[in-house]
Amino acid sequence: MRGGPGAAGPPGPAGTPPEALLAAALRARPAPGTEAERRALAAFRATWEQGVRRPARTRRRDDWRPRRR
């Protein structure tokens, strides 16, 4: 059945199948855009490599569960 689930689409540029184009786009890692973003990413990676990992705290206003009494 043509066009059904799992069917390949028409070839893209230069005969490349759409699946290959999508896979290449997903594998591409864009470089951080700004200097601040690069510094923040470097700080995060340094902290992560040192093993400093804490569970994220939930703010009360974000927690919609009933309060414990």
Short mmCIF file of C-alpha atoms in Angstrom, two decimals:
data_model
loop_
_atom_site.label_atom_id
_atom_site.label_comp_id
_atom_site.label_asym_id
_atom_site.label_seq_id
_atom_site.Cartn_x
_atom_site.Cartn_y
_atom_site.Cartn_z
CA MET A 1 0.00 0.00 0.00
CA ARG A 2 1.64 3.21 -1.14
CA GLY A 3 1.64 6.15 1.28
CA GLY A 4 0.66 4.04 4.26
CA PRO A 5 2.42 3.91 7.61
CA GLY A 6 6.12 3.28 7.22
CA ALA A 7 6.11 4.03 3.50
CA ALA A 8 9.06 6.03 2.22
CA GLY A 9 8.32 9.38 0.64
CA PRO A 10 9.70 10.70 -2.62
CA PRO A 11 13.46 11.26 -2.78
CA GLY A 12 14.73 14.63 -1.58
CA PRO A 13 17.54 16.76 -3.02
CA ALA A 14 19.94 14.81 -5.21
CA GLY A 15 17.89 11.63 -4.75
CA THR A 16 18.43 11.43 -0.99
CA PRO A 17 15.55 9.62 0.76
CA PRO A 18 13.62 11.74 3.29
CA GLU A 19 14.59 9.39 6.11
CA ALA A 20 18.29 10.09 5.50
CA LEU A 21 17.67 13.84 5.43
CA LEU A 22 15.73 13.67 8.69
CA ALA A 23 18.39 11.52 10.35
CA ALA A 24 21.11 13.97 9.30
CA ALA A 25 19.10 16.89 10.67
CA LEU A 26 18.56 15.13 14.00
CA ARG A 27 22.26 14.26 14.33
CA ALA A 28 23.41 17.81 13.60
CA ARG A 29 24.28 19.70 16.77
CA PRO A 30 24.06 23.43 16.33
CA ALA A 31 26.82 25.41 17.98
CA PRO A 32 25.73 27.61 20.88
CA GLY A 33 24.81 31.02 19.56
CA THR A 34 25.91 33.50 22.18
CA GLU A 35 28.90 33.85 24.46
CA ALA A 36 26.61 33.72 27.51
CA GLU A 37 25.13 30.45 26.28
CA ARG A 38 28.62 28.98 25.80
CA ARG A 39 29.65 30.04 29.32
CA ALA A 40 26.47 28.61 30.86
CA LEU A 41 26.94 25.32 29.03
CA ALA A 42 30.60 25.12 30.10
CA ALA A 43 29.62 25.79 33.74
CA PHE A 44 26.91 23.13 33.61
CA ARG A 45 29.26 20.55 32.10
CA ALA A 46 32.00 21.31 34.65
CA THR A 47 29.54 20.92 37.52
CA TRP A 48 28.11 17.74 36.03
CA GLU A 49 31.57 16.20 35.61
CA GLN A 50 32.37 16.96 39.27
CA GLY A 51 29.37 14.87 40.25
CA VAL A 52 27.38 17.70 41.80
CA ARG A 53 23.88 16.44 41.19
CA ARG A 54 20.90 17.42 43.29
CA PRO A 55 17.31 16.55 42.64
CA ALA A 56 15.34 19.47 41.29
CA ARG A 57 13.19 21.16 43.89
CA THR A 58 9.55 21.73 43.14
CA ARG A 59 8.20 25.17 43.88
CA ARG A 60 5.01 25.12 45.94
CA ARG A 61 3.07 27.04 43.31
CA ASP A 62 4.06 24.43 40.71
CA ASP A 63 2.98 21.51 42.90
CA TRP A 64 -0.74 20.99 42.50
CA ARG A 65 -0.95 17.98 44.80
CA PRO A 66 -3.09 18.42 47.93
CA ARG A 67 -1.13 19.64 50.96
CA ARG A 68 -0.27 17.09 53.61
CA ARG A 69 -1.88 17.79 56.96
#
